[in-house]
């Protein structure tokens, strides 16, 4: 990836270092390429002017610079220079963007930006492992890494920053560009040259951010890993409100966790072996979908009210709640990029909604909605309406009509452009040879796998399968939910991405190891969508070699 390394990147408090930068403003600093910055601690106090950042800010400040020794307690990443600082906000009352940049002593010439999770609010340090690669930290592998807090302080579940417009813009997309430009300047300063390749990696919110940088900043990245991407952010929040209304506003619409487990158990009885293996995983989702009417009928109560002789049966209001999840959201007006729907979940294809991120565990709607008590989707949707849409922390989402939002429609559309990452135009990224890998669970209970598939299919409809294959790989994982599930994959996606970018070796079938506690160590082929792993009929059920990728 070609980037100019010249120019005065910053003004520093340390006069000696400032003189060194001025003296070497043409090209590299006087140190060997790939080596650890010679004066890490001198970087403390470095100032980056607003002109060096591609979006409006009040500049950036490196607040601390420290060498972390390979022998430091808890450090598994070798020697590296840790830089922390802030990117100054423009609006009064808006929090600064806090960031961290890590420069390893043995640099491989590449840089990796880490995405956030949930509503972010905590600095992503970049010192940990990649998603789905728990034993493989990129910093330890020689990558210069960086991350930030997306421009507000709090926990990943707090949405109150939605009252601040600059903070919303930062969260939606701006923090990505601002942190990238600051990190690029510091990396170039530290090593005397720009990275050969710049990558991005994240999941959920970080997955949405991955698609965001492809759509908005295609010239800044050579490769992106965007897992379980929270695309169509307004859509996923609105469907959460709709489902919550079915649970609490419709009499009898609530389903208890034991009843949800009954639904899951019935699905497994019908669909587990459709892929040829009794392994607790629904792999052939499309074949299972064909059995959906039978599954629902077998769960339906035969009499009203439900007799004691039918434990675990579903009443019409309870079926309606599940069908609202399955059917997704359909709006009579378009959001940004003419998006008017949010695809539904695989409710009757092996998704378990009793998890901590699933449906409500309490039959009563609490005054303050909780993720577990009232369901993750509903609680997040309610908070989105309060802070992002209405700017009214007392707003009651009980009777909010997503199809007819009245005076809030314009705001919903504007937010979907700021945060949604649904722009189908990725022509610039595709033309310059950028690469994209996306992995997601087919049993995801937070981000609908069908929304991700729909975006992918939209790209094929726009560019054709051959061009999409030239830059994108989509892997849908049977049995995997949103961080949990009956199968939790571990696979080196960064290695696959780097090999694709650097050597042109496009990944095909990958092999993944299950790290779910109950089945840790079993392996499966990770098939390119729409293929799925089918058991060959013989061999070890815990070995990937006993399966083949099969088209539905």
XYZ file of C-alpha atoms in Angstrom:
552
model
C 0.000 0.000 0.000
C 1.572 3.250 -1.101
C 1.585 6.174 1.318
C 3.738 9.280 1.504
C 6.034 9.218 4.501
C 7.359 12.742 4.072
C 6.374 16.047 5.583
C 6.458 17.279 9.138
C 4.090 14.865 10.838
C 3.889 16.597 14.185
C 5.287 19.218 16.482
C 6.834 17.833 19.658
C 7.557 19.172 23.080
C 10.968 17.482 23.043
C 13.230 19.880 21.064
C 15.779 17.230 20.131
C 13.138 14.947 18.679
C 11.500 17.847 16.842
C 14.846 18.663 15.249
C 15.264 15.019 14.230
C 11.863 15.009 12.555
C 12.580 18.247 10.724
C 15.941 16.934 9.585
C 14.416 13.750 8.194
C 11.186 15.171 6.817
C 11.983 13.888 3.345
C 12.000 10.157 4.072
C 13.050 7.652 6.721
C 14.356 8.358 10.175
C 17.940 7.358 10.950
C 17.192 3.836 12.155
C 16.935 0.476 10.502
C 13.559 -0.371 8.897
C 11.395 -2.568 11.070
C 13.300 -1.747 14.240
C 11.820 -0.566 17.495
C 11.600 3.246 17.744
C 14.879 4.355 19.266
C 13.363 6.956 21.554
C 9.930 5.629 22.515
C 9.593 7.740 25.641
C 10.425 10.904 23.713
C 7.129 10.518 21.876
C 5.251 11.548 25.022
C 3.750 14.973 24.436
C 3.776 14.699 20.659
C 1.181 16.927 19.018
C -0.438 16.172 15.683
C -2.066 19.231 14.084
C -5.628 19.078 12.734
C -4.359 19.363 9.164
C -2.781 15.912 9.455
C -6.138 14.257 10.235
C -8.550 13.664 7.377
C -11.686 14.748 9.270
C -12.239 17.858 11.410
C -10.688 17.682 14.882
C -8.735 19.928 17.217
C -5.625 17.843 16.737
C -4.188 14.904 18.654
C -1.906 14.534 21.663
C 0.252 11.584 22.730
C -0.223 11.612 26.507
C 2.055 8.719 27.375
C 4.824 6.725 25.728
C 6.352 3.738 27.460
C 8.497 0.767 26.548
C 6.806 -2.474 27.572
C 9.402 -5.136 28.149
C 8.956 -8.695 26.967
C 9.528 -9.702 30.591
C 6.805 -7.413 31.988
C 4.192 -9.192 34.067
C 1.403 -10.514 31.851
C 2.999 -9.368 28.589
C 3.090 -12.064 25.917
C 3.736 -9.705 23.016
C 7.479 -9.150 23.232
C 9.065 -5.707 23.510
C 6.889 -2.888 22.230
C 6.350 0.841 22.545
C 2.914 1.703 23.943
C 1.507 5.098 23.005
C -1.748 6.445 24.437
C -3.430 9.730 23.768
C -6.478 11.689 22.701
C -7.909 13.145 19.511
C -9.524 16.407 20.502
C -13.239 16.911 19.821
C -14.500 20.102 18.214
C -17.801 20.582 20.061
C -17.927 21.661 23.686
C -19.064 18.804 25.892
C -18.150 16.104 23.386
C -15.614 13.600 24.736
C -12.249 13.282 23.042
C -11.404 10.073 21.208
C -8.970 8.089 23.334
C -6.551 5.850 21.442
C -3.675 3.412 21.870
C -0.934 2.613 19.354
C 1.542 -0.243 19.843
C 4.862 -0.381 17.980
C 6.592 -3.787 18.280
C 10.372 -4.029 18.377
C 10.252 -6.618 15.604
C 7.896 -5.040 13.114
C 6.652 -7.049 10.147
C 5.884 -3.917 8.137
C 2.105 -4.187 8.592
C -0.463 -2.369 10.715
C -3.801 -3.533 12.093
C -6.649 -1.393 13.399
C -8.938 -3.131 15.880
C -12.690 -2.465 15.875
C -14.902 -2.026 18.922
C -17.888 -3.869 20.373
C -21.412 -2.888 21.381
C -21.490 0.858 21.925
C -17.722 0.802 22.563
C -16.795 3.482 25.159
C -13.622 1.662 26.239
C -10.276 1.941 24.470
C -9.557 -1.096 22.328
C -5.876 -1.515 23.140
C -4.832 -3.719 20.237
C -2.690 -5.839 22.571
C -5.027 -8.820 22.678
C -5.826 -11.622 20.248
C -7.932 -11.469 17.124
C -11.542 -12.594 17.328
C -11.650 -16.351 16.694
C -7.885 -16.632 17.189
C -7.465 -16.685 20.979
C -3.844 -17.821 20.923
C -2.579 -15.538 18.202
C -2.180 -11.864 19.135
C -1.236 -9.761 16.075
C 1.114 -7.579 18.169
C 3.083 -10.679 19.091
C 3.271 -11.534 15.386
C 4.914 -8.202 14.616
C 1.930 -6.091 13.605
C 1.790 -2.474 14.698
C -1.673 -2.349 16.275
C -4.067 0.365 17.349
C -7.590 0.983 18.564
C -9.747 3.616 20.249
C -12.953 4.116 22.250
C -15.015 5.485 19.304
C -15.321 8.891 20.970
C -17.063 8.486 24.307
C -16.467 7.060 27.770
C -18.574 4.307 29.275
C -19.370 0.654 28.842
C -20.307 -1.145 25.669
C -23.955 -1.178 26.809
C -24.373 2.541 27.503
C -26.181 4.546 24.812
C -26.501 7.912 26.560
C -23.785 9.464 24.400
C -26.457 9.442 21.667
C -27.522 12.834 22.994
C -24.271 14.351 21.625
C -24.246 14.790 17.868
C -20.482 14.798 17.343
C -20.204 11.692 19.507
C -22.830 9.953 17.358
C -20.931 10.880 14.197
C -17.708 9.628 15.748
C -19.344 6.344 16.743
C -20.920 5.940 13.320
C -17.786 6.410 11.231
C -15.593 9.423 12.016
C -13.509 7.872 14.826
C -12.277 5.236 12.395
C -10.703 7.752 10.037
C -9.401 9.976 12.825
C -7.726 7.101 14.693
C -6.355 5.684 11.447
C -4.707 8.937 10.442
C -3.186 9.545 13.866
C -1.888 5.977 14.095
C -0.474 6.100 10.584
C 1.436 9.285 11.432
C 2.856 7.753 14.625
C 3.769 4.471 12.946
C 5.505 6.342 10.137
C 7.337 8.492 12.659
C 8.361 5.511 14.760
C 9.717 3.326 11.971
C 10.653 5.938 9.428
C 8.275 4.569 6.830
C 4.595 3.872 6.334
C 3.210 0.336 6.679
C 3.385 -1.855 3.615
C -0.172 -2.995 4.323
C -2.909 -1.581 6.522
C -5.598 -3.948 7.805
C -8.770 -3.642 9.874
C -10.384 -6.342 11.998
C -13.469 -6.419 14.185
C -16.696 -8.212 15.032
C -20.283 -7.080 15.686
C -19.886 -3.304 16.035
C -16.333 -3.879 14.831
C -17.742 -5.820 11.890
C -19.968 -2.876 10.999
C -16.894 -0.677 11.278
C -15.079 -2.964 8.855
C -17.781 -2.489 6.237
C -17.808 1.226 7.061
C -14.129 1.712 6.210
C -14.567 -0.197 2.956
C -17.478 2.033 1.977
C -16.141 5.376 3.258
C -12.335 5.112 3.298
C -11.404 2.508 0.674
C -7.976 4.014 -0.018
C -6.861 3.563 3.594
C -7.017 -0.232 3.845
C -5.660 -3.223 1.951
C -7.656 -5.860 3.801
C -10.565 -6.076 6.229
C -11.899 -8.782 8.520
C -15.490 -7.885 9.404
C -17.219 -10.583 11.432
C -20.918 -10.689 12.418
C -21.276 -7.113 11.148
C -23.969 -4.957 12.761
C -25.162 -3.711 9.389
C -28.420 -1.753 9.151
C -28.014 -0.481 12.707
C -31.381 1.281 12.805
C -33.016 -1.892 11.505
C -31.624 -4.164 14.213
C -32.618 -1.666 16.898
C -36.152 -1.299 15.543
C -36.742 -5.040 15.264
C -35.679 -5.284 18.906
C -38.450 -2.853 19.833
C -41.001 -4.767 17.758
C -40.084 -8.090 19.401
C -40.221 -6.508 22.864
C -43.668 -5.171 22.126
C -44.799 -8.673 21.152
C -43.418 -9.996 24.434
C -44.881 -7.359 26.746
C -47.643 -5.427 25.011
C -49.420 -8.424 23.486
C -51.215 -10.457 26.199
C -49.570 -13.872 26.450
C -46.719 -12.989 24.092
C -43.913 -13.671 26.575
C -41.962 -16.949 26.301
C -40.075 -18.178 29.365
C -36.540 -19.562 29.017
C -37.755 -23.152 29.609
C -40.288 -22.720 26.819
C -37.615 -21.318 24.504
C -35.494 -24.360 25.334
C -38.408 -26.553 24.277
C -38.415 -24.806 20.902
C -34.679 -25.294 20.533
C -34.905 -28.974 21.536
C -37.641 -29.631 18.994
C -35.608 -28.003 16.230
C -32.632 -30.181 17.117
C -34.789 -33.315 17.019
C -35.879 -32.524 13.477
C -32.768 -30.878 12.003
C -29.609 -32.092 13.722
C -29.041 -35.069 11.418
C -30.032 -33.381 8.147
C -26.303 -32.955 7.452
C -25.688 -36.654 8.086
C -24.196 -36.185 11.565
C -25.785 -36.361 15.010
C -23.401 -33.770 16.444
C -25.678 -31.177 18.066
C -25.218 -28.742 15.158
C -27.745 -27.664 12.546
C -25.507 -27.369 9.501
C -28.016 -27.738 6.662
C -30.024 -24.639 7.524
C -31.962 -24.579 4.245
C -33.129 -28.175 4.662
C -34.147 -27.315 8.215
C -36.047 -24.268 6.967
C -38.110 -26.566 4.762
C -39.166 -28.403 7.943
C -40.264 -25.208 9.674
C -44.043 -25.646 9.227
C -43.806 -29.124 10.733
C -41.753 -27.827 13.660
C -44.194 -25.018 14.440
C -47.214 -27.297 14.157
C -45.632 -29.806 16.532
C -45.133 -27.039 19.098
C -48.562 -25.448 18.735
C -51.060 -25.894 21.586
C -54.111 -27.842 20.436
C -56.494 -26.172 22.859
C -56.954 -22.748 24.422
C -56.082 -22.174 27.124
C -53.168 -24.587 26.928
C -54.025 -27.750 28.881
C -51.716 -29.152 31.537
C -51.308 -32.206 29.311
C -49.385 -30.090 26.804
C -46.323 -28.780 28.647
C -44.040 -26.804 26.397
C -46.597 -26.024 23.723
C -46.892 -22.555 22.163
C -49.975 -20.355 22.195
C -50.824 -18.114 19.197
C -49.368 -14.976 20.862
C -46.137 -16.838 21.643
C -45.854 -18.118 18.087
C -46.452 -14.553 16.887
C -43.506 -13.364 19.012
C -41.180 -15.917 17.439
C -42.515 -15.213 13.973
C -41.800 -11.500 14.433
C -38.157 -12.471 14.973
C -38.203 -14.858 12.018
C -39.940 -12.468 9.615
C -37.781 -9.462 10.408
C -38.659 -5.812 9.960
C -40.467 -4.360 6.932
C -40.895 -0.612 6.660
C -43.236 1.319 4.321
C -40.526 3.948 3.856
C -36.843 3.684 2.917
C -33.917 4.270 5.203
C -30.569 5.344 3.744
C -29.586 3.624 0.480
C -33.236 2.587 -0.041
C -33.054 -0.049 2.676
C -36.571 -0.795 3.916
C -36.175 -4.044 5.832
C -34.103 -5.963 8.343
C -33.826 -9.670 7.650
C -35.130 -12.050 10.293
C -33.325 -14.614 12.442
C -33.009 -18.392 12.139
C -35.484 -18.904 14.961
C -36.518 -22.399 13.892
C -33.111 -23.432 12.520
C -31.091 -23.861 15.707
C -30.747 -20.391 17.229
C -30.878 -20.534 21.013
C -32.636 -17.483 22.462
C -32.023 -18.378 26.116
C -28.502 -16.965 26.151
C -27.440 -13.804 27.984
C -27.966 -11.996 24.678
C -31.268 -13.692 23.912
C -34.907 -12.945 24.656
C -36.408 -11.802 27.944
C -35.977 -13.831 31.120
C -38.573 -11.855 33.081
C -42.331 -11.999 32.414
C -42.625 -8.337 33.494
C -41.265 -5.319 31.674
C -38.919 -3.614 34.111
C -39.011 0.199 34.563
C -35.357 0.200 33.462
C -34.940 -2.443 30.775
C -32.154 -4.952 31.357
C -30.357 -7.124 28.821
C -31.126 -10.367 30.632
C -34.421 -9.478 32.276
C -36.080 -7.954 29.200
C -33.936 -9.229 26.354
C -30.845 -7.815 24.690
C -32.547 -6.786 21.446
C -35.412 -5.030 23.213
C -33.256 -3.256 25.803
C -30.865 -2.010 23.136
C -33.718 -0.928 20.879
C -35.393 0.952 23.712
C -32.148 2.780 24.564
C -31.612 3.635 20.899
C -35.004 5.322 20.741
C -34.371 7.196 23.995
C -30.927 8.578 23.278
C -30.283 8.468 19.538
C -33.717 9.026 18.015
C -35.914 11.053 20.369
C -33.212 12.581 22.611
C -35.637 11.921 25.460
C -34.310 9.608 28.239
C -37.895 9.233 29.535
C -39.327 8.099 26.198
C -41.564 5.023 26.438
C -40.993 2.623 23.557
C -44.018 0.484 24.449
C -46.279 2.044 21.820
C -43.682 3.301 19.355
C -44.752 2.388 15.808
C -41.679 1.639 13.705
C -43.774 1.608 10.520
C -45.271 5.018 11.309
C -42.682 6.907 13.342
C -44.161 10.320 12.595
C -41.810 13.189 13.348
C -38.995 10.728 14.149
C -38.852 9.282 10.647
C -36.357 11.853 9.364
C -34.103 11.174 12.332
C -34.220 7.404 11.766
C -33.238 7.879 8.138
C -30.376 10.224 9.036
C -29.056 7.813 11.670
C -29.194 4.911 9.230
C -26.818 6.849 6.982
C -24.482 7.740 9.850
C -24.269 4.303 11.463
C -25.825 1.795 9.074
C -22.936 0.777 6.750
C -25.416 -0.406 4.103
C -24.014 1.499 1.123
C -23.764 -1.095 -1.700
C -21.146 0.931 -3.581
C -17.760 -0.621 -2.829
C -16.427 -0.035 -6.327
C -13.394 1.982 -5.213
C -12.288 -0.684 -2.723
C -12.849 -3.414 -5.274
C -10.989 -1.553 -8.029
C -7.890 -0.943 -5.927
C -7.646 -4.612 -4.958
C -8.836 -4.494 -1.347
C -9.828 -7.778 0.279
C -12.625 -8.684 2.722
C -13.271 -11.727 4.902
C -16.501 -12.071 6.891
C -17.323 -14.859 9.322
C -20.648 -15.178 11.157
C -22.678 -17.763 12.986
C -25.813 -19.127 11.363
C -27.299 -19.263 14.859
C -26.454 -15.636 15.762
C -29.119 -14.278 18.113
C -27.971 -10.623 18.050
C -26.988 -9.819 14.459
C -29.165 -11.634 11.959
C -27.042 -13.865 9.716
C -29.650 -13.359 7.030
C -28.974 -9.605 6.965
C -25.295 -10.281 6.336
C -26.155 -12.807 3.627
C -28.559 -10.300 2.030
C -25.828 -7.650 1.774
C -23.466 -10.199 0.231
C -26.117 -11.258 -2.278
C -26.740 -7.595 -3.057
C -23.069 -7.203 -3.945
C -23.302 -10.181 -6.305
C -26.384 -8.664 -7.901
C -24.522 -5.379 -8.389
C -21.054 -6.565 -9.444
C -21.470 -10.193 -10.454
C -20.193 -13.283 -8.669
C -16.794 -13.283 -10.333
C -15.903 -9.735 -9.229
C -17.222 -10.302 -5.711
C -15.171 -13.507 -5.469
C -12.100 -11.495 -6.399
C -12.307 -9.455 -3.193
C -14.640 -11.123 -0.683
C -14.992 -14.370 1.242
C -18.088 -15.103 3.352
C -18.028 -17.957 5.874
C -21.226 -18.829 7.762
C -20.602 -21.070 10.771
C -23.270 -23.625 11.777
C -24.058 -23.701 15.486
C -22.235 -20.469 16.279
C -24.166 -17.676 17.970
C -22.904 -14.220 19.004
C -19.785 -15.227 20.925
C -21.196 -18.501 22.197
C -22.994 -21.538 20.838
C -22.621 -25.282 20.409
C -19.690 -24.620 18.092
C -17.293 -21.710 18.687
C -14.740 -21.410 15.862
C -11.050 -20.697 16.224
C -9.300 -19.965 12.938
C -6.456 -17.736 11.735
C -8.372 -15.237 9.624
C -5.578 -12.661 9.790
C -3.116 -15.141 8.343
C -5.567 -15.944 5.553
C -6.150 -12.255 4.837
C -2.465 -11.366 4.816
C -1.652 -14.272 2.516
C -4.405 -13.114 0.146
C -3.236 -9.490 0.133
C 0.488 -10.177 0.077
C 0.728 -13.273 -2.117
C -2.603 -13.377 -3.945
C -3.621 -16.703 -2.374
C -7.383 -16.375 -2.080
C -8.755 -18.463 0.816
C -11.150 -21.264 -0.003
C -12.211 -23.889 2.551
C -10.567 -23.164 5.898
C -10.338 -25.468 8.890
C -11.561 -24.382 12.275
C -11.219 -25.793 15.776
C -14.144 -25.773 18.182
C -13.358 -24.006 21.486
C -16.793 -24.467 23.076
C -16.120 -25.914 26.544
C -18.189 -29.057 26.055
C -16.679 -29.976 22.683
C -13.289 -28.266 22.757
C -10.884 -29.579 20.149
C -13.182 -30.989 17.506
C -12.629 -29.628 14.003
C -14.794 -28.777 11.031
C -14.246 -27.393 7.556
C -15.159 -23.707 7.345
C -17.071 -23.591 4.082
C -17.542 -20.651 1.779
C -21.174 -19.583 1.720
C -23.566 -21.058 0.661
C -21.828 -24.409 1.189
C -22.063 -26.205 4.540
C -20.161 -29.130 6.123
C -21.817 -32.495 5.459
C -20.712 -35.715 7.146
C -19.266 -38.251 4.701
C -21.027 -41.082 6.488
C -17.928 -42.594 8.030
C -14.981 -41.479 10.082
C -14.496 -39.550 13.292
C -17.347 -37.090 13.946
C -14.861 -34.793 15.673
C -12.528 -34.538 12.674
C -12.856 -32.086 9.792
C -11.591 -34.757 7.405
C -14.866 -36.646 7.916
C -16.835 -33.767 6.371
C -17.059 -32.157 2.961
C -18.369 -28.756 1.930
C -21.689 -29.260 0.166
C -24.036 -26.888 -1.615
C -27.613 -26.780 -0.292
